[in-house]
């Protein structure tokens, strides 16, 4: 039985690669209106990842490619949870769904001490801001990310 996008059956996370079937995606293209609303994406100085309403990565800019040590094409079509350490993916999915219920421009919750995982498996402490952008009734989210090496509890 196919798994609907954004839904991971209990116990099957390890058996899934995280890629959404091409026929289930409206498009992996980032609309020009989103790029216009997120000038940091094109400027490239700040890491930015853009996802659609299902949490599917549409692209990341060069600064994000450097942070995550991967090419944008390698992550496009994957759920954003693939950029989160495996131990936190289930929790992130719940946070993402909560955010989508009330999308607004806000910081990622610093009390949760967000982390990312690079293509090489390195865990990177991050901070960031979530920016919703609506285009023709579709929701997109730009995640503005920064490495955050400030002290964290152990």
mmCIF file of C-alpha atoms in Angstrom:
data_model
loop_
_atom_site.group_PDB
_atom_site.id
_atom_site.type_symbol
_atom_site.label_atom_id
_atom_site.label_comp_id
_atom_site.label_asym_id
_atom_site.label_seq_id
_atom_site.Cartn_x
_atom_site.Cartn_y
_atom_site.Cartn_z
ATOM 1 C CA UNK A 1 0.000 0.000 0.000
ATOM 2 C CA UNK A 2 1.534 3.375 -0.958
ATOM 3 C CA UNK A 3 2.294 5.799 1.838
ATOM 4 C CA UNK A 4 0.671 9.238 1.450
ATOM 5 C CA UNK A 5 3.173 12.108 1.255
ATOM 6 C CA UNK A 6 4.274 13.317 4.673
ATOM 7 C CA UNK A 7 3.066 10.179 6.483
ATOM 8 C CA UNK A 8 5.517 7.648 7.879
ATOM 9 C CA UNK A 9 3.912 4.447 9.188
ATOM 10 C CA UNK A 10 5.213 3.414 12.634
ATOM 11 C CA UNK A 11 8.284 1.220 12.390
ATOM 12 C CA UNK A 12 8.807 1.826 8.683
ATOM 13 C CA UNK A 13 10.983 4.956 8.752
ATOM 14 C CA UNK A 14 14.171 2.954 8.202
ATOM 15 C CA UNK A 15 12.606 1.232 5.192
ATOM 16 C CA UNK A 16 11.775 4.466 3.394
ATOM 17 C CA UNK A 17 14.158 6.681 1.512
ATOM 18 C CA UNK A 18 12.059 9.781 1.985
ATOM 19 C CA UNK A 19 11.466 10.523 -1.675
ATOM 20 C CA UNK A 20 7.979 11.489 -2.755
ATOM 21 C CA UNK A 21 6.771 9.799 -5.936
ATOM 22 C CA UNK A 22 7.129 12.167 -8.879
ATOM 23 C CA UNK A 23 3.475 11.699 -9.843
ATOM 24 C CA UNK A 24 2.368 12.887 -6.373
ATOM 25 C CA UNK A 25 4.110 16.249 -6.719
ATOM 26 C CA UNK A 26 2.529 19.190 -8.502
ATOM 27 C CA UNK A 27 6.035 20.415 -9.381
ATOM 28 C CA UNK A 28 9.544 20.570 -7.985
ATOM 29 C CA UNK A 29 9.891 24.035 -9.509
ATOM 30 C CA UNK A 30 10.128 26.980 -7.133
ATOM 31 C CA UNK A 31 7.611 29.571 -8.364
ATOM 32 C CA UNK A 32 9.090 32.928 -9.299
ATOM 33 C CA UNK A 33 6.766 34.599 -6.765
ATOM 34 C CA UNK A 34 8.447 32.595 -3.989
ATOM 35 C CA UNK A 35 11.907 33.575 -5.223
ATOM 36 C CA UNK A 36 10.782 37.215 -5.335
ATOM 37 C CA UNK A 37 9.513 36.981 -1.728
ATOM 38 C CA UNK A 38 12.754 35.360 -0.531
ATOM 39 C CA UNK A 39 15.602 37.436 -2.010
ATOM 40 C CA UNK A 40 18.075 35.719 0.357
ATOM 41 C CA UNK A 41 17.637 32.529 -1.692
ATOM 42 C CA UNK A 42 19.185 34.104 -4.762
ATOM 43 C CA UNK A 43 21.711 36.219 -2.885
ATOM 44 C CA UNK A 44 23.245 33.044 -1.513
ATOM 45 C CA UNK A 45 24.959 34.508 1.563
ATOM 46 C CA UNK A 46 22.427 32.960 3.978
ATOM 47 C CA UNK A 47 21.513 29.244 3.798
ATOM 48 C CA UNK A 48 17.891 28.906 2.658
ATOM 49 C CA UNK A 49 15.872 25.749 2.011
ATOM 50 C CA UNK A 50 12.462 26.026 0.340
ATOM 51 C CA UNK A 51 9.796 23.378 0.920
ATOM 52 C CA UNK A 52 6.209 22.992 -0.224
ATOM 53 C CA UNK A 53 3.105 22.476 1.914
ATOM 54 C CA UNK A 54 3.817 18.743 2.155
ATOM 55 C CA UNK A 55 7.295 19.324 3.566
ATOM 56 C CA UNK A 56 8.958 18.337 0.287
ATOM 57 C CA UNK A 57 12.235 20.114 -0.430
ATOM 58 C CA UNK A 58 12.062 22.048 -3.689
ATOM 59 C CA UNK A 59 15.561 23.455 -3.474
ATOM 60 C CA UNK A 60 18.336 24.982 -1.451
ATOM 61 C CA UNK A 61 20.709 27.768 -2.325
ATOM 62 C CA UNK A 62 24.502 27.521 -2.550
ATOM 63 C CA UNK A 63 25.042 28.532 1.084
ATOM 64 C CA UNK A 64 22.687 25.730 2.197
ATOM 65 C CA UNK A 65 24.480 23.298 -0.108
ATOM 66 C CA UNK A 66 27.720 24.196 1.677
ATOM 67 C CA UNK A 67 26.126 23.812 5.126
ATOM 68 C CA UNK A 68 24.519 20.448 4.325
ATOM 69 C CA UNK A 69 27.424 19.289 2.110
ATOM 70 C CA UNK A 70 25.117 18.243 -0.715
ATOM 71 C CA UNK A 71 23.782 19.536 -3.998
ATOM 72 C CA UNK A 72 20.263 20.950 -4.179
ATOM 73 C CA UNK A 73 19.342 18.372 -6.832
ATOM 74 C CA UNK A 74 20.278 15.569 -4.409
ATOM 75 C CA UNK A 75 17.661 16.648 -1.838
ATOM 76 C CA UNK A 76 14.920 18.043 -4.111
ATOM 77 C CA UNK A 77 11.905 15.769 -3.861
ATOM 78 C CA UNK A 78 12.848 14.494 -0.401
ATOM 79 C CA UNK A 79 10.930 15.301 2.754
ATOM 80 C CA UNK A 80 12.655 18.037 4.772
ATOM 81 C CA UNK A 81 13.062 15.503 7.607
ATOM 82 C CA UNK A 82 15.937 14.030 5.604
ATOM 83 C CA UNK A 83 17.920 17.122 6.712
ATOM 84 C CA UNK A 84 17.152 16.406 10.383
ATOM 85 C CA UNK A 85 19.138 13.910 12.485
ATOM 86 C CA UNK A 86 17.455 10.503 12.279
ATOM 87 C CA UNK A 87 16.747 10.479 16.023
ATOM 88 C CA UNK A 88 14.645 13.654 15.649
ATOM 89 C CA UNK A 89 12.790 13.010 12.388
ATOM 90 C CA UNK A 90 9.515 11.823 13.905
ATOM 91 C CA UNK A 91 9.428 14.796 16.259
ATOM 92 C CA UNK A 92 10.248 17.216 13.461
ATOM 93 C CA UNK A 93 7.377 15.888 11.401
ATOM 94 C CA UNK A 94 4.991 16.745 14.265
ATOM 95 C CA UNK A 95 6.501 20.251 14.614
ATOM 96 C CA UNK A 96 6.211 20.772 10.853
ATOM 97 C CA UNK A 97 2.551 19.814 10.862
ATOM 98 C CA UNK A 98 1.901 22.129 13.796
ATOM 99 C CA UNK A 99 3.594 24.972 11.941
ATOM 100 C CA UNK A 100 1.539 24.308 8.813
ATOM 101 C CA UNK A 101 -1.662 24.599 10.870
ATOM 102 C CA UNK A 102 -0.708 28.220 11.680
ATOM 103 C CA UNK A 103 2.077 29.321 9.345
ATOM 104 C CA UNK A 104 3.662 32.633 10.235
ATOM 105 C CA UNK A 105 7.065 34.255 9.998
ATOM 106 C CA UNK A 106 8.841 33.130 13.164
ATOM 107 C CA UNK A 107 12.051 31.783 14.604
ATOM 108 C CA UNK A 108 12.603 28.056 14.910
ATOM 109 C CA UNK A 109 12.021 27.245 18.573
ATOM 110 C CA UNK A 110 15.421 27.912 20.211
ATOM 111 C CA UNK A 111 14.376 25.964 23.308
ATOM 112 C CA UNK A 112 14.325 22.817 21.172
ATOM 113 C CA UNK A 113 17.960 23.309 20.146
ATOM 114 C CA UNK A 114 17.426 22.498 16.461
ATOM 115 C CA UNK A 115 20.001 20.431 14.630
ATOM 116 C CA UNK A 116 20.613 19.418 11.048
ATOM 117 C CA UNK A 117 22.411 16.434 9.568
ATOM 118 C CA UNK A 118 24.799 16.837 6.654
ATOM 119 C CA UNK A 119 25.149 14.382 3.787
ATOM 120 C CA UNK A 120 28.263 13.102 5.583
ATOM 121 C CA UNK A 121 26.273 12.366 8.765
ATOM 122 C CA UNK A 122 27.666 15.302 10.752
ATOM 123 C CA UNK A 123 25.195 16.757 13.270
ATOM 124 C CA UNK A 124 25.196 20.555 13.034
ATOM 125 C CA UNK A 125 23.568 22.816 15.634
ATOM 126 C CA UNK A 126 21.422 25.403 13.861
ATOM 127 C CA UNK A 127 19.100 28.305 14.430
ATOM 128 C CA UNK A 128 16.681 29.630 11.900
ATOM 129 C CA UNK A 129 13.610 31.468 10.816
ATOM 130 C CA UNK A 130 10.577 30.087 8.993
ATOM 131 C CA UNK A 131 8.979 32.304 6.360
ATOM 132 C CA UNK A 132 5.662 31.237 4.804
ATOM 133 C CA UNK A 133 4.919 32.319 1.233
ATOM 134 C CA UNK A 134 1.571 31.753 -0.473
ATOM 135 C CA UNK A 135 1.304 31.553 -4.245
ATOM 136 C CA UNK A 136 -2.005 30.816 -5.969
ATOM 137 C CA UNK A 137 -3.365 29.247 -2.784
ATOM 138 C CA UNK A 138 -0.339 26.981 -2.298
ATOM 139 C CA UNK A 139 1.854 27.324 0.762
ATOM 140 C CA UNK A 140 5.647 27.297 0.551
ATOM 141 C CA UNK A 141 8.040 27.739 3.456
ATOM 142 C CA UNK A 142 11.510 29.241 3.287
ATOM 143 C CA UNK A 143 13.725 28.027 6.121
ATOM 144 C CA UNK A 144 16.484 30.563 6.724
ATOM 145 C CA UNK A 145 19.184 28.573 8.515
ATOM 146 C CA UNK A 146 22.387 29.475 10.306
ATOM 147 C CA UNK A 147 24.958 27.332 12.047
ATOM 148 C CA UNK A 148 24.617 28.018 15.772
ATOM 149 C CA UNK A 149 27.685 27.153 17.812
ATOM 150 C CA UNK A 150 26.421 28.834 20.988
ATOM 151 C CA UNK A 151 26.561 26.683 24.143
ATOM 152 C CA UNK A 152 23.792 24.106 24.473
ATOM 153 C CA UNK A 153 22.850 21.856 27.361
ATOM 154 C CA UNK A 154 24.257 18.362 27.137
#
